[in-house]
Short mmCIF file of N, CA and C and ligand atoms in Angstrom, two decimals:
data_model
loop_
_atom_site.label_atom_id
_atom_site.label_comp_id
_atom_site.label_asym_id
_atom_site.label_seq_id
_atom_site.Cartn_x
_atom_site.Cartn_y
_atom_site.Cartn_z
N MET T 571 0.83 -1.19 0.00
CA MET T 571 0.00 0.00 0.00
C MET T 571 0.87 1.25 0.00
N SER T 572 0.55 2.20 -0.85
CA SER T 572 1.30 3.45 -0.80
C SER T 572 0.38 4.61 -1.15
N SER T 573 0.84 5.81 -0.82
CA SER T 573 0.03 7.00 -1.04
C SER T 573 0.96 8.20 -1.19
N VAL T 574 0.82 8.91 -2.31
CA VAL T 574 1.63 10.12 -2.52
C VAL T 574 0.70 11.24 -2.99
N MET T 575 1.11 12.48 -2.74
CA MET T 575 0.38 13.63 -3.28
C MET T 575 1.15 14.17 -4.46
N VAL T 576 0.45 14.38 -5.57
CA VAL T 576 1.07 14.95 -6.76
C VAL T 576 0.18 16.10 -7.23
N ASN T 577 0.65 17.34 -7.12
CA ASN T 577 -0.08 18.51 -7.63
C ASN T 577 -1.54 18.53 -7.15
N GLY T 578 -1.77 18.18 -5.87
CA GLY T 578 -3.12 18.23 -5.31
C GLY T 578 -3.94 16.96 -5.50
N THR T 579 -3.40 15.97 -6.20
CA THR T 579 -4.10 14.70 -6.37
C THR T 579 -3.43 13.62 -5.52
N ARG T 580 -4.23 12.91 -4.72
CA ARG T 580 -3.66 11.76 -4.01
C ARG T 580 -3.61 10.57 -4.98
N VAL T 581 -2.45 9.96 -5.12
CA VAL T 581 -2.29 8.77 -5.96
C VAL T 581 -1.92 7.63 -5.02
N GLU T 582 -2.76 6.59 -4.97
CA GLU T 582 -2.52 5.55 -3.98
C GLU T 582 -2.78 4.15 -4.53
N THR T 583 -2.26 3.17 -3.80
CA THR T 583 -2.50 1.77 -4.14
C THR T 583 -3.14 1.08 -2.95
N VAL T 584 -4.08 0.18 -3.24
CA VAL T 584 -4.67 -0.66 -2.20
C VAL T 584 -4.87 -2.05 -2.78
N ARG T 585 -5.00 -3.03 -1.90
CA ARG T 585 -5.34 -4.36 -2.34
C ARG T 585 -6.85 -4.52 -2.23
N GLY T 586 -7.50 -5.11 -3.23
CA GLY T 586 -8.94 -5.30 -3.11
C GLY T 586 -9.61 -5.66 -4.41
N ASP T 587 -10.94 -5.65 -4.35
CA ASP T 587 -11.81 -5.96 -5.49
C ASP T 587 -12.38 -4.63 -5.99
N ILE T 588 -12.07 -4.29 -7.23
CA ILE T 588 -12.44 -2.95 -7.73
C ILE T 588 -13.95 -2.76 -7.80
N SER T 589 -14.71 -3.85 -7.90
CA SER T 589 -16.17 -3.70 -7.99
C SER T 589 -16.77 -3.24 -6.66
N CYS T 590 -15.99 -3.25 -5.59
CA CYS T 590 -16.48 -2.80 -4.27
C CYS T 590 -16.10 -1.35 -3.97
N GLU T 591 -15.39 -0.69 -4.88
CA GLU T 591 -14.87 0.66 -4.60
C GLU T 591 -15.97 1.71 -4.64
N GLN T 592 -15.97 2.57 -3.60
CA GLN T 592 -16.94 3.66 -3.53
C GLN T 592 -16.26 4.95 -4.00
N VAL T 593 -16.20 5.11 -5.31
CA VAL T 593 -15.55 6.28 -5.90
C VAL T 593 -16.47 6.84 -6.99
N ASP T 594 -16.11 7.98 -7.55
CA ASP T 594 -16.96 8.56 -8.61
C ASP T 594 -16.96 7.65 -9.84
N ALA T 595 -15.80 7.06 -10.17
CA ALA T 595 -15.76 6.13 -11.31
C ALA T 595 -14.75 5.02 -11.07
N VAL T 596 -15.16 3.79 -11.37
CA VAL T 596 -14.20 2.68 -11.46
C VAL T 596 -13.91 2.46 -12.94
N VAL T 597 -12.67 2.12 -13.23
CA VAL T 597 -12.28 1.82 -14.61
C VAL T 597 -12.39 0.32 -14.82
N ASN T 598 -13.05 -0.06 -15.92
CA ASN T 598 -13.22 -1.46 -16.26
C ASN T 598 -12.19 -1.87 -17.31
N ALA T 599 -11.51 -2.99 -17.07
CA ALA T 599 -10.58 -3.56 -18.05
C ALA T 599 -11.40 -4.42 -19.01
N ALA T 600 -11.96 -3.76 -20.02
CA ALA T 600 -12.94 -4.40 -20.90
C ALA T 600 -12.28 -4.92 -22.18
N ASN T 601 -13.10 -5.40 -23.11
CA ASN T 601 -12.61 -5.74 -24.45
C ASN T 601 -13.36 -4.87 -25.46
N ARG T 602 -12.99 -4.98 -26.75
CA ARG T 602 -13.51 -4.01 -27.73
C ARG T 602 -15.01 -4.11 -27.93
N ALA T 603 -15.61 -5.26 -27.62
CA ALA T 603 -17.06 -5.39 -27.79
C ALA T 603 -17.83 -4.68 -26.68
N LEU T 604 -17.23 -4.50 -25.54
CA LEU T 604 -17.87 -3.89 -24.35
C LEU T 604 -19.12 -4.67 -23.91
N LEU T 605 -19.10 -5.97 -24.09
CA LEU T 605 -20.30 -6.74 -23.73
C LEU T 605 -20.04 -7.70 -22.58
N GLY T 606 -19.01 -7.43 -21.78
CA GLY T 606 -18.73 -8.25 -20.61
C GLY T 606 -17.66 -9.29 -20.89
N GLY T 607 -17.22 -9.97 -19.83
CA GLY T 607 -16.16 -10.96 -19.94
C GLY T 607 -15.81 -11.50 -18.57
N GLY T 608 -14.55 -11.91 -18.38
CA GLY T 608 -14.11 -12.43 -17.08
C GLY T 608 -13.36 -11.38 -16.28
N GLY T 609 -12.64 -11.79 -15.26
CA GLY T 609 -11.78 -10.89 -14.48
C GLY T 609 -12.51 -9.66 -13.96
N VAL T 610 -11.88 -8.51 -14.13
CA VAL T 610 -12.47 -7.24 -13.68
C VAL T 610 -13.82 -7.01 -14.36
N ASP T 611 -13.86 -7.25 -15.65
CA ASP T 611 -15.08 -7.04 -16.44
C ASP T 611 -16.24 -7.88 -15.88
N GLY T 612 -15.96 -9.13 -15.55
CA GLY T 612 -16.99 -10.01 -14.99
C GLY T 612 -17.48 -9.48 -13.64
N ALA T 613 -16.54 -9.08 -12.79
CA ALA T 613 -16.91 -8.60 -11.44
C ALA T 613 -17.74 -7.32 -11.55
N ILE T 614 -17.38 -6.45 -12.48
CA ILE T 614 -18.10 -5.18 -12.63
C ILE T 614 -19.51 -5.43 -13.18
N HIS T 615 -19.64 -6.28 -14.18
CA HIS T 615 -20.98 -6.57 -14.72
C HIS T 615 -21.85 -7.29 -13.70
N ARG T 616 -21.26 -8.20 -12.93
CA ARG T 616 -22.04 -8.90 -11.89
C ARG T 616 -22.55 -7.91 -10.85
N GLY T 617 -21.67 -7.00 -10.43
CA GLY T 617 -22.04 -6.02 -9.40
C GLY T 617 -23.03 -4.99 -9.90
N ALA T 618 -22.87 -4.58 -11.16
CA ALA T 618 -23.72 -3.52 -11.70
C ALA T 618 -25.11 -4.04 -12.07
N GLY T 619 -25.15 -5.30 -12.56
CA GLY T 619 -26.45 -5.87 -12.96
C GLY T 619 -26.74 -5.69 -14.44
N PRO T 620 -27.87 -6.25 -14.91
CA PRO T 620 -28.16 -6.32 -16.34
C PRO T 620 -28.38 -4.98 -17.03
N GLU T 621 -28.72 -3.95 -16.30
CA GLU T 621 -28.91 -2.63 -16.94
C GLU T 621 -27.60 -2.14 -17.55
N LEU T 622 -26.47 -2.56 -16.97
CA LEU T 622 -25.18 -2.14 -17.52
C LEU T 622 -24.99 -2.69 -18.93
N LEU T 623 -25.32 -3.97 -19.12
CA LEU T 623 -25.15 -4.57 -20.45
C LEU T 623 -26.03 -3.84 -21.47
N ALA T 624 -27.22 -3.48 -21.06
CA ALA T 624 -28.12 -2.75 -21.97
C ALA T 624 -27.49 -1.42 -22.40
N GLU T 625 -26.91 -0.68 -21.47
CA GLU T 625 -26.28 0.59 -21.85
C GLU T 625 -25.04 0.35 -22.72
N CYS T 626 -24.27 -0.70 -22.38
CA CYS T 626 -23.06 -1.01 -23.16
C CYS T 626 -23.39 -1.37 -24.61
N LYS T 627 -24.51 -2.05 -24.82
CA LYS T 627 -24.89 -2.47 -26.18
C LYS T 627 -25.06 -1.26 -27.09
N ALA T 628 -25.47 -0.15 -26.52
CA ALA T 628 -25.71 1.06 -27.33
C ALA T 628 -24.42 1.83 -27.63
N LEU T 629 -23.29 1.41 -27.07
CA LEU T 629 -22.04 2.16 -27.24
C LEU T 629 -21.27 1.78 -28.50
N ASN T 630 -21.65 0.67 -29.14
CA ASN T 630 -20.96 0.22 -30.36
C ASN T 630 -19.48 -0.06 -30.16
N GLY T 631 -19.15 -0.65 -29.03
CA GLY T 631 -17.77 -1.07 -28.80
C GLY T 631 -16.83 0.09 -28.52
N CYS T 632 -15.55 -0.25 -28.42
CA CYS T 632 -14.55 0.76 -28.04
C CYS T 632 -13.20 0.30 -28.60
N ASP T 633 -12.41 1.24 -29.12
CA ASP T 633 -11.09 0.89 -29.66
C ASP T 633 -10.09 0.63 -28.53
N THR T 634 -9.09 -0.16 -28.83
CA THR T 634 -7.99 -0.35 -27.88
C THR T 634 -7.35 1.00 -27.58
N GLY T 635 -7.14 1.27 -26.30
CA GLY T 635 -6.53 2.54 -25.89
C GLY T 635 -7.52 3.67 -25.68
N ASP T 636 -8.79 3.44 -26.05
CA ASP T 636 -9.81 4.47 -25.83
C ASP T 636 -10.67 4.07 -24.62
N ALA T 637 -11.66 4.91 -24.27
CA ALA T 637 -12.51 4.66 -23.11
C ALA T 637 -13.89 5.27 -23.32
N LYS T 638 -14.91 4.67 -22.72
CA LYS T 638 -16.28 5.18 -22.77
C LYS T 638 -16.93 5.01 -21.40
N MET T 639 -17.78 5.96 -21.03
CA MET T 639 -18.36 5.94 -19.68
C MET T 639 -19.82 5.50 -19.66
N THR T 640 -20.21 4.77 -18.63
CA THR T 640 -21.61 4.44 -18.37
C THR T 640 -21.92 4.77 -16.90
N ARG T 641 -23.19 4.61 -16.56
CA ARG T 641 -23.57 4.70 -15.15
C ARG T 641 -23.07 3.46 -14.40
N GLY T 642 -23.08 3.54 -13.07
CA GLY T 642 -22.57 2.44 -12.25
C GLY T 642 -23.64 1.43 -11.84
N TYR T 643 -24.92 1.81 -11.98
CA TYR T 643 -26.04 0.92 -11.61
C TYR T 643 -25.86 0.33 -10.21
N GLY T 644 -25.81 -0.98 -10.07
CA GLY T 644 -25.75 -1.60 -8.74
C GLY T 644 -24.40 -1.51 -8.03
N LEU T 645 -23.40 -0.93 -8.65
CA LEU T 645 -22.09 -0.80 -7.99
C LEU T 645 -22.11 0.34 -6.98
N PRO T 646 -21.22 0.29 -5.99
CA PRO T 646 -21.07 1.46 -5.11
C PRO T 646 -20.52 2.68 -5.87
N ALA T 647 -19.79 2.45 -6.96
CA ALA T 647 -19.26 3.57 -7.77
C ALA T 647 -20.38 4.18 -8.59
N LYS T 648 -20.32 5.53 -8.78
CA LYS T 648 -21.40 6.21 -9.52
C LYS T 648 -21.31 5.92 -11.01
N HIS T 649 -20.09 5.80 -11.53
CA HIS T 649 -19.89 5.61 -12.97
C HIS T 649 -18.88 4.50 -13.22
N ILE T 650 -18.90 4.00 -14.46
CA ILE T 650 -17.90 3.04 -14.90
C ILE T 650 -17.26 3.61 -16.17
N ILE T 651 -15.95 3.68 -16.17
CA ILE T 651 -15.24 4.09 -17.39
C ILE T 651 -14.64 2.81 -17.98
N HIS T 652 -15.17 2.40 -19.12
CA HIS T 652 -14.74 1.15 -19.76
C HIS T 652 -13.58 1.47 -20.69
N THR T 653 -12.46 0.82 -20.48
CA THR T 653 -11.33 1.04 -21.39
C THR T 653 -10.84 -0.31 -21.90
N VAL T 654 -10.15 -0.30 -23.03
CA VAL T 654 -9.70 -1.55 -23.64
C VAL T 654 -8.17 -1.54 -23.70
N GLY T 655 -7.57 -2.37 -22.87
CA GLY T 655 -6.11 -2.45 -22.83
C GLY T 655 -5.58 -3.26 -24.01
N PRO T 656 -4.26 -3.14 -24.26
CA PRO T 656 -3.65 -3.93 -25.33
C PRO T 656 -3.46 -5.38 -24.92
N VAL T 657 -3.61 -6.28 -25.91
CA VAL T 657 -3.19 -7.68 -25.72
C VAL T 657 -1.68 -7.67 -25.90
N TYR T 658 -0.95 -8.04 -24.86
CA TYR T 658 0.51 -7.83 -24.87
C TYR T 658 1.19 -8.53 -26.05
N SER T 659 0.81 -9.77 -26.30
CA SER T 659 1.52 -10.57 -27.32
C SER T 659 1.23 -10.09 -28.74
N GLU T 660 0.18 -9.29 -28.90
CA GLU T 660 -0.18 -8.82 -30.25
C GLU T 660 0.24 -7.38 -30.49
N SER T 661 0.76 -6.70 -29.47
CA SER T 661 0.93 -5.25 -29.59
C SER T 661 2.35 -4.82 -29.89
N GLY T 662 3.33 -5.69 -29.71
CA GLY T 662 4.72 -5.36 -30.00
C GLY T 662 5.11 -4.03 -29.40
N PRO T 663 5.76 -3.16 -30.20
CA PRO T 663 6.24 -1.89 -29.66
C PRO T 663 5.12 -0.91 -29.31
N ASN T 664 3.88 -1.21 -29.72
CA ASN T 664 2.77 -0.29 -29.42
C ASN T 664 2.14 -0.53 -28.05
N ALA T 665 2.56 -1.59 -27.36
CA ALA T 665 1.88 -1.97 -26.12
C ALA T 665 1.87 -0.82 -25.11
N ALA T 666 3.03 -0.25 -24.84
CA ALA T 666 3.12 0.79 -23.80
C ALA T 666 2.32 2.03 -24.18
N ARG T 667 2.39 2.41 -25.46
CA ARG T 667 1.63 3.59 -25.90
C ARG T 667 0.13 3.37 -25.73
N ARG T 668 -0.32 2.17 -26.05
CA ARG T 668 -1.77 1.88 -25.92
C ARG T 668 -2.19 1.79 -24.46
N LEU T 669 -1.35 1.19 -23.63
CA LEU T 669 -1.70 1.10 -22.21
C LEU T 669 -1.72 2.50 -21.58
N ALA T 670 -0.76 3.33 -21.94
CA ALA T 670 -0.75 4.72 -21.43
C ALA T 670 -2.02 5.45 -21.87
N SER T 671 -2.42 5.23 -23.12
CA SER T 671 -3.62 5.88 -23.65
C SER T 671 -4.87 5.49 -22.87
N CYS T 672 -4.97 4.22 -22.45
CA CYS T 672 -6.11 3.79 -21.62
C CYS T 672 -6.21 4.65 -20.36
N HIS T 673 -5.07 4.86 -19.71
CA HIS T 673 -5.08 5.62 -18.46
C HIS T 673 -5.40 7.10 -18.73
N ARG T 674 -4.77 7.65 -19.77
CA ARG T 674 -4.99 9.06 -20.08
C ARG T 674 -6.44 9.32 -20.48
N ARG T 675 -7.00 8.53 -21.38
CA ARG T 675 -8.38 8.73 -21.84
C ARG T 675 -9.36 8.59 -20.67
N SER T 676 -9.11 7.62 -19.78
CA SER T 676 -10.01 7.43 -18.63
C SER T 676 -10.01 8.67 -17.74
N MET T 677 -8.83 9.24 -17.49
CA MET T 677 -8.76 10.43 -16.63
C MET T 677 -9.32 11.66 -17.34
N GLU T 678 -9.13 11.75 -18.66
CA GLU T 678 -9.71 12.86 -19.42
C GLU T 678 -11.23 12.84 -19.30
N ILE T 679 -11.83 11.66 -19.47
CA ILE T 679 -13.29 11.53 -19.39
C ILE T 679 -13.77 11.88 -17.98
N ALA T 680 -13.03 11.43 -16.97
CA ALA T 680 -13.41 11.75 -15.58
C ALA T 680 -13.42 13.26 -15.38
N ILE T 681 -12.40 13.95 -15.85
CA ILE T 681 -12.32 15.41 -15.67
C ILE T 681 -13.41 16.12 -16.47
N GLU T 682 -13.65 15.66 -17.70
CA GLU T 682 -14.71 16.26 -18.53
C GLU T 682 -16.06 16.23 -17.82
N HIS T 683 -16.29 15.20 -17.01
CA HIS T 683 -17.58 15.05 -16.32
C HIS T 683 -17.52 15.57 -14.88
N GLY T 684 -16.46 16.23 -14.52
CA GLY T 684 -16.35 16.82 -13.18
C GLY T 684 -16.18 15.81 -12.07
N LEU T 685 -15.72 14.60 -12.40
CA LEU T 685 -15.54 13.58 -11.36
C LEU T 685 -14.26 13.87 -10.58
N LYS T 686 -14.25 13.43 -9.33
CA LYS T 686 -13.12 13.75 -8.44
C LYS T 686 -12.29 12.53 -8.06
N SER T 687 -12.89 11.32 -8.10
CA SER T 687 -12.15 10.14 -7.65
C SER T 687 -12.32 9.00 -8.64
N VAL T 688 -11.20 8.39 -8.99
CA VAL T 688 -11.18 7.33 -10.00
C VAL T 688 -10.36 6.16 -9.48
N ALA T 689 -10.86 4.94 -9.68
CA ALA T 689 -10.10 3.74 -9.29
C ALA T 689 -9.78 2.91 -10.53
N PHE T 690 -8.51 2.56 -10.68
CA PHE T 690 -8.04 1.74 -11.80
C PHE T 690 -7.67 0.34 -11.33
N PRO T 691 -7.97 -0.69 -12.12
CA PRO T 691 -7.35 -2.00 -11.89
C PRO T 691 -6.01 -2.04 -12.64
N ALA T 692 -5.36 -3.19 -12.58
CA ALA T 692 -4.10 -3.38 -13.34
C ALA T 692 -4.49 -3.79 -14.76
N ILE T 693 -4.82 -2.77 -15.58
CA ILE T 693 -5.33 -3.00 -16.94
C ILE T 693 -4.33 -3.85 -17.73
N SER T 694 -4.86 -4.84 -18.42
CA SER T 694 -4.09 -5.76 -19.31
C SER T 694 -3.24 -6.80 -18.58
N CYS T 695 -3.22 -6.76 -17.24
CA CYS T 695 -2.31 -7.67 -16.50
C CYS T 695 -2.90 -9.06 -16.25
N GLY T 696 -4.11 -9.33 -16.72
CA GLY T 696 -4.71 -10.66 -16.54
C GLY T 696 -4.73 -11.41 -17.85
N VAL T 697 -5.92 -11.60 -18.40
CA VAL T 697 -6.11 -12.32 -19.66
C VAL T 697 -5.22 -11.74 -20.78
N TYR T 698 -5.00 -10.44 -20.78
CA TYR T 698 -4.25 -9.79 -21.86
C TYR T 698 -2.74 -9.90 -21.72
N GLY T 699 -2.25 -10.47 -20.61
CA GLY T 699 -0.87 -10.95 -20.53
C GLY T 699 0.24 -9.92 -20.40
N TYR T 700 -0.07 -8.70 -19.98
CA TYR T 700 0.97 -7.68 -19.84
C TYR T 700 1.77 -7.97 -18.57
N PRO T 701 3.11 -8.06 -18.64
CA PRO T 701 3.90 -8.31 -17.42
C PRO T 701 3.65 -7.20 -16.39
N VAL T 702 3.39 -7.59 -15.16
CA VAL T 702 2.89 -6.63 -14.17
C VAL T 702 3.90 -5.52 -13.89
N ASP T 703 5.21 -5.82 -13.85
CA ASP T 703 6.19 -4.76 -13.57
C ASP T 703 6.21 -3.72 -14.68
N GLU T 704 6.13 -4.20 -15.92
CA GLU T 704 6.11 -3.26 -17.07
C GLU T 704 4.84 -2.43 -17.08
N ALA T 705 3.71 -3.07 -16.82
CA ALA T 705 2.43 -2.35 -16.82
C ALA T 705 2.41 -1.32 -15.69
N ALA T 706 2.95 -1.67 -14.54
CA ALA T 706 2.98 -0.75 -13.40
C ALA T 706 3.83 0.48 -13.74
N HIS T 707 4.92 0.26 -14.45
CA HIS T 707 5.81 1.36 -14.85
C HIS T 707 5.05 2.34 -15.75
N VAL T 708 4.36 1.81 -16.75
CA VAL T 708 3.62 2.64 -17.70
C VAL T 708 2.47 3.36 -16.99
N ALA T 709 1.71 2.62 -16.19
CA ALA T 709 0.54 3.21 -15.52
C ALA T 709 0.97 4.32 -14.56
N ALA T 710 2.02 4.08 -13.80
CA ALA T 710 2.49 5.07 -12.81
C ALA T 710 2.99 6.32 -13.53
N ASN T 711 3.81 6.17 -14.55
CA ASN T 711 4.32 7.34 -15.28
C ASN T 711 3.17 8.14 -15.87
N THR T 712 2.20 7.45 -16.46
CA THR T 712 1.10 8.14 -17.14
C THR T 712 0.24 8.91 -16.16
N VAL T 713 -0.09 8.28 -15.03
CA VAL T 713 -0.95 8.95 -14.05
C VAL T 713 -0.23 10.14 -13.42
N VAL T 714 1.03 9.96 -13.04
CA VAL T 714 1.75 11.06 -12.39
C VAL T 714 1.91 12.23 -13.37
N GLU T 715 2.24 11.92 -14.62
CA GLU T 715 2.39 12.99 -15.62
C GLU T 715 1.04 13.69 -15.85
N PHE T 716 -0.02 12.92 -15.96
CA PHE T 716 -1.34 13.50 -16.25
C PHE T 716 -1.78 14.43 -15.11
N VAL T 717 -1.70 13.97 -13.87
CA VAL T 717 -2.20 14.82 -12.78
C VAL T 717 -1.28 16.01 -12.54
N THR T 718 -0.03 15.90 -12.94
CA THR T 718 0.88 17.05 -12.85
C THR T 718 0.42 18.15 -13.81
N GLU T 719 -0.10 17.74 -14.96
CA GLU T 719 -0.52 18.70 -15.99
C GLU T 719 -1.99 19.10 -15.88
N HIS T 720 -2.81 18.26 -15.23
CA HIS T 720 -4.27 18.50 -15.18
C HIS T 720 -4.76 18.46 -13.75
N PRO T 721 -4.88 19.63 -13.09
CA PRO T 721 -5.46 19.61 -11.75
C PRO T 721 -6.95 19.29 -11.84
N GLY T 722 -7.55 18.81 -10.78
CA GLY T 722 -9.00 18.55 -10.79
C GLY T 722 -9.37 17.25 -10.12
N LEU T 723 -8.57 16.22 -10.29
CA LEU T 723 -8.87 14.96 -9.63
C LEU T 723 -8.35 15.01 -8.19
N GLU T 724 -9.18 14.55 -7.25
CA GLU T 724 -8.71 14.50 -5.86
C GLU T 724 -8.02 13.18 -5.55
N LEU T 725 -8.49 12.10 -6.21
CA LEU T 725 -7.96 10.77 -5.88
C LEU T 725 -7.86 9.90 -7.12
N VAL T 726 -6.69 9.31 -7.33
CA VAL T 726 -6.53 8.23 -8.30
C VAL T 726 -6.01 7.02 -7.51
N ARG T 727 -6.82 5.98 -7.47
CA ARG T 727 -6.48 4.81 -6.64
C ARG T 727 -6.31 3.59 -7.55
N PHE T 728 -5.21 2.89 -7.38
CA PHE T 728 -5.03 1.60 -8.06
C PHE T 728 -5.47 0.50 -7.10
N VAL T 729 -6.40 -0.33 -7.57
CA VAL T 729 -6.94 -1.42 -6.74
C VAL T 729 -6.41 -2.73 -7.30
N LEU T 730 -5.51 -3.36 -6.55
CA LEU T 730 -4.80 -4.53 -7.04
C LEU T 730 -5.31 -5.80 -6.34
N PHE T 731 -5.33 -6.85 -7.13
CA PHE T 731 -5.97 -8.08 -6.68
C PHE T 731 -5.03 -8.99 -5.91
N ASN T 732 -3.72 -8.85 -6.10
CA ASN T 732 -2.79 -9.75 -5.41
C ASN T 732 -1.54 -8.98 -4.96
N ASP T 733 -0.73 -9.64 -4.13
CA ASP T 733 0.43 -8.97 -3.52
C ASP T 733 1.47 -8.57 -4.55
N GLU T 734 1.65 -9.40 -5.58
CA GLU T 734 2.66 -9.09 -6.60
C GLU T 734 2.31 -7.76 -7.28
N ALA T 735 1.05 -7.62 -7.68
CA ALA T 735 0.63 -6.38 -8.34
C ALA T 735 0.68 -5.21 -7.37
N LEU T 736 0.27 -5.43 -6.13
CA LEU T 736 0.30 -4.34 -5.14
C LEU T 736 1.73 -3.84 -4.95
N ARG T 737 2.68 -4.77 -4.81
CA ARG T 737 4.08 -4.37 -4.64
C ARG T 737 4.60 -3.61 -5.86
N ALA T 738 4.31 -4.13 -7.05
CA ALA T 738 4.82 -3.52 -8.28
C ALA T 738 4.26 -2.11 -8.47
N PHE T 739 2.96 -1.94 -8.32
CA PHE T 739 2.34 -0.63 -8.53
C PHE T 739 2.78 0.36 -7.44
N SER T 740 2.91 -0.11 -6.20
CA SER T 740 3.33 0.79 -5.12
C SER T 740 4.73 1.32 -5.39
N ALA T 741 5.64 0.42 -5.77
CA ALA T 741 7.03 0.83 -6.04
C ALA T 741 7.09 1.80 -7.20
N GLN T 742 6.34 1.53 -8.25
CA GLN T 742 6.41 2.40 -9.44
C GLN T 742 5.79 3.76 -9.18
N ILE T 743 4.75 3.83 -8.37
CA ILE T 743 4.14 5.14 -8.07
C ILE T 743 5.08 5.97 -7.21
N GLU T 744 5.71 5.33 -6.24
CA GLU T 744 6.65 6.09 -5.41
C GLU T 744 7.81 6.60 -6.27
N ARG T 745 8.30 5.77 -7.18
CA ARG T 745 9.38 6.18 -8.07
C ARG T 745 8.93 7.33 -8.98
N ALA T 746 7.78 7.16 -9.64
CA ALA T 746 7.32 8.16 -10.60
C ALA T 746 7.01 9.48 -9.92
N ALA T 747 6.46 9.42 -8.71
CA ALA T 747 6.12 10.66 -7.99
C ALA T 747 7.40 11.39 -7.62
N GLY T 748 8.43 10.62 -7.31
CA GLY T 748 9.78 11.12 -7.00
C GLY T 748 9.84 12.58 -6.65
N ALA T 749 10.45 13.38 -7.54
CA ALA T 749 10.64 14.81 -7.29
C ALA T 749 9.30 15.54 -7.21
N GLY T 750 8.33 15.15 -8.03
CA GLY T 750 7.06 15.87 -8.11
C GLY T 750 6.17 15.68 -6.88
N GLY T 751 6.16 14.49 -6.32
CA GLY T 751 5.21 14.20 -5.25
C GLY T 751 5.88 14.14 -3.89
N HIS T 752 5.08 13.98 -2.86
CA HIS T 752 5.64 13.72 -1.53
C HIS T 752 4.75 12.76 -0.78
N THR T 753 5.35 11.96 0.09
CA THR T 753 4.57 11.03 0.89
C THR T 753 4.08 11.76 2.13
N PRO T 754 2.76 11.76 2.38
CA PRO T 754 2.24 12.53 3.51
C PRO T 754 2.60 11.90 4.86
N1 AR6 U 1454 -10.70 -6.34 -8.78
C1 AR6 U 1454 -9.44 -5.90 -9.01
N2 AR6 U 1454 -8.56 -6.54 -9.82
C2 AR6 U 1454 -8.98 -7.69 -10.40
C3 AR6 U 1454 -10.29 -8.22 -10.21
C4 AR6 U 1454 -11.17 -7.50 -9.35
N3 AR6 U 1454 -12.42 -7.91 -9.11
N4 AR6 U 1454 -10.39 -9.38 -10.94
C5 AR6 U 1454 -9.20 -9.57 -11.57
N5 AR6 U 1454 -8.35 -8.56 -11.23
P1 AR6 U 1454 -8.29 -8.91 -16.38
P2 AR6 U 1454 -7.19 -7.71 -18.85
C6 AR6 U 1454 -6.96 -8.31 -11.70
O1 AR6 U 1454 -8.11 -10.27 -16.95
O2 AR6 U 1454 -5.89 -8.41 -18.69
C7 AR6 U 1454 -11.88 -9.86 -19.62
O3 AR6 U 1454 -12.47 -11.08 -19.98
C8 AR6 U 1454 -6.25 -9.45 -12.37
O4 AR6 U 1454 -5.60 -10.26 -11.39
O5 AR6 U 1454 -9.56 -8.59 -15.69
O6 AR6 U 1454 -7.18 -6.26 -19.24
C9 AR6 U 1454 -12.32 -8.71 -20.51
O7 AR6 U 1454 -13.64 -8.89 -20.98
C10 AR6 U 1454 -5.24 -8.72 -13.25
O8 AR6 U 1454 -4.10 -8.32 -12.48
O9 AR6 U 1454 -8.12 -7.76 -17.53
C11 AR6 U 1454 -11.33 -8.75 -21.63
O10 AR6 U 1454 -11.70 -9.67 -22.62
C12 AR6 U 1454 -5.98 -7.42 -13.63
O11 AR6 U 1454 -7.05 -7.30 -12.69
C13 AR6 U 1454 -10.06 -9.20 -20.95
O12 AR6 U 1454 -10.47 -9.96 -19.82
C14 AR6 U 1454 -6.56 -7.41 -15.04
O13 AR6 U 1454 -7.06 -8.68 -15.39
C15 AR6 U 1454 -9.22 -8.04 -20.45
O14 AR6 U 1454 -8.02 -8.53 -19.93
#
């Protein structure tokens, strides 16, 4: 677990199930169809209920690296920002750029809608096969850079499912915050 302040935004890591997070928006690690799946996507659809699938059907899918928002329905979170991470083995040199784009687009949408708190899972680190240390490096750099340039978010929380991911994301956030952030 770690917590740093960067330009007025708290950036933190916790261990847990993202579908239980009480924040303005949880980010879903979805696929391009946006019609549900396993892992984070399964937990979010189960928690939100069938109305979520109905809203997702009207979105006409989502490109890799982009994001689209829905209501949270039965989740404690008010909104869900669905993003599509890269499949690591298919993305070659584009993997990091696409993963960074997922994080950036999700935070842009949150700010556009006046949201203050966003929770991310370890996008692409499950079925999509992104090595967790590499993904943590990209996610931490992208979030720290984004909040340094865009004030408005009060909280960006990474919700990790296991100790390996928690350790990797905590270390990378502390490193990325480095000169810019401070530990309270
Ligand atoms: N809360 C937080 N983290 C979780 C949870 C949870 N409830 N469940 C799993 N994780 P994944 P991806 C962790 O596979 O790699 C789906 O079928 C998990 O341990 O959910 O982006 C979609 O429909 C891993 O570290 O997402 C897509 O088809 C991380 O979250 C595809 O999988 C991401 O694992 C997306 O694959």
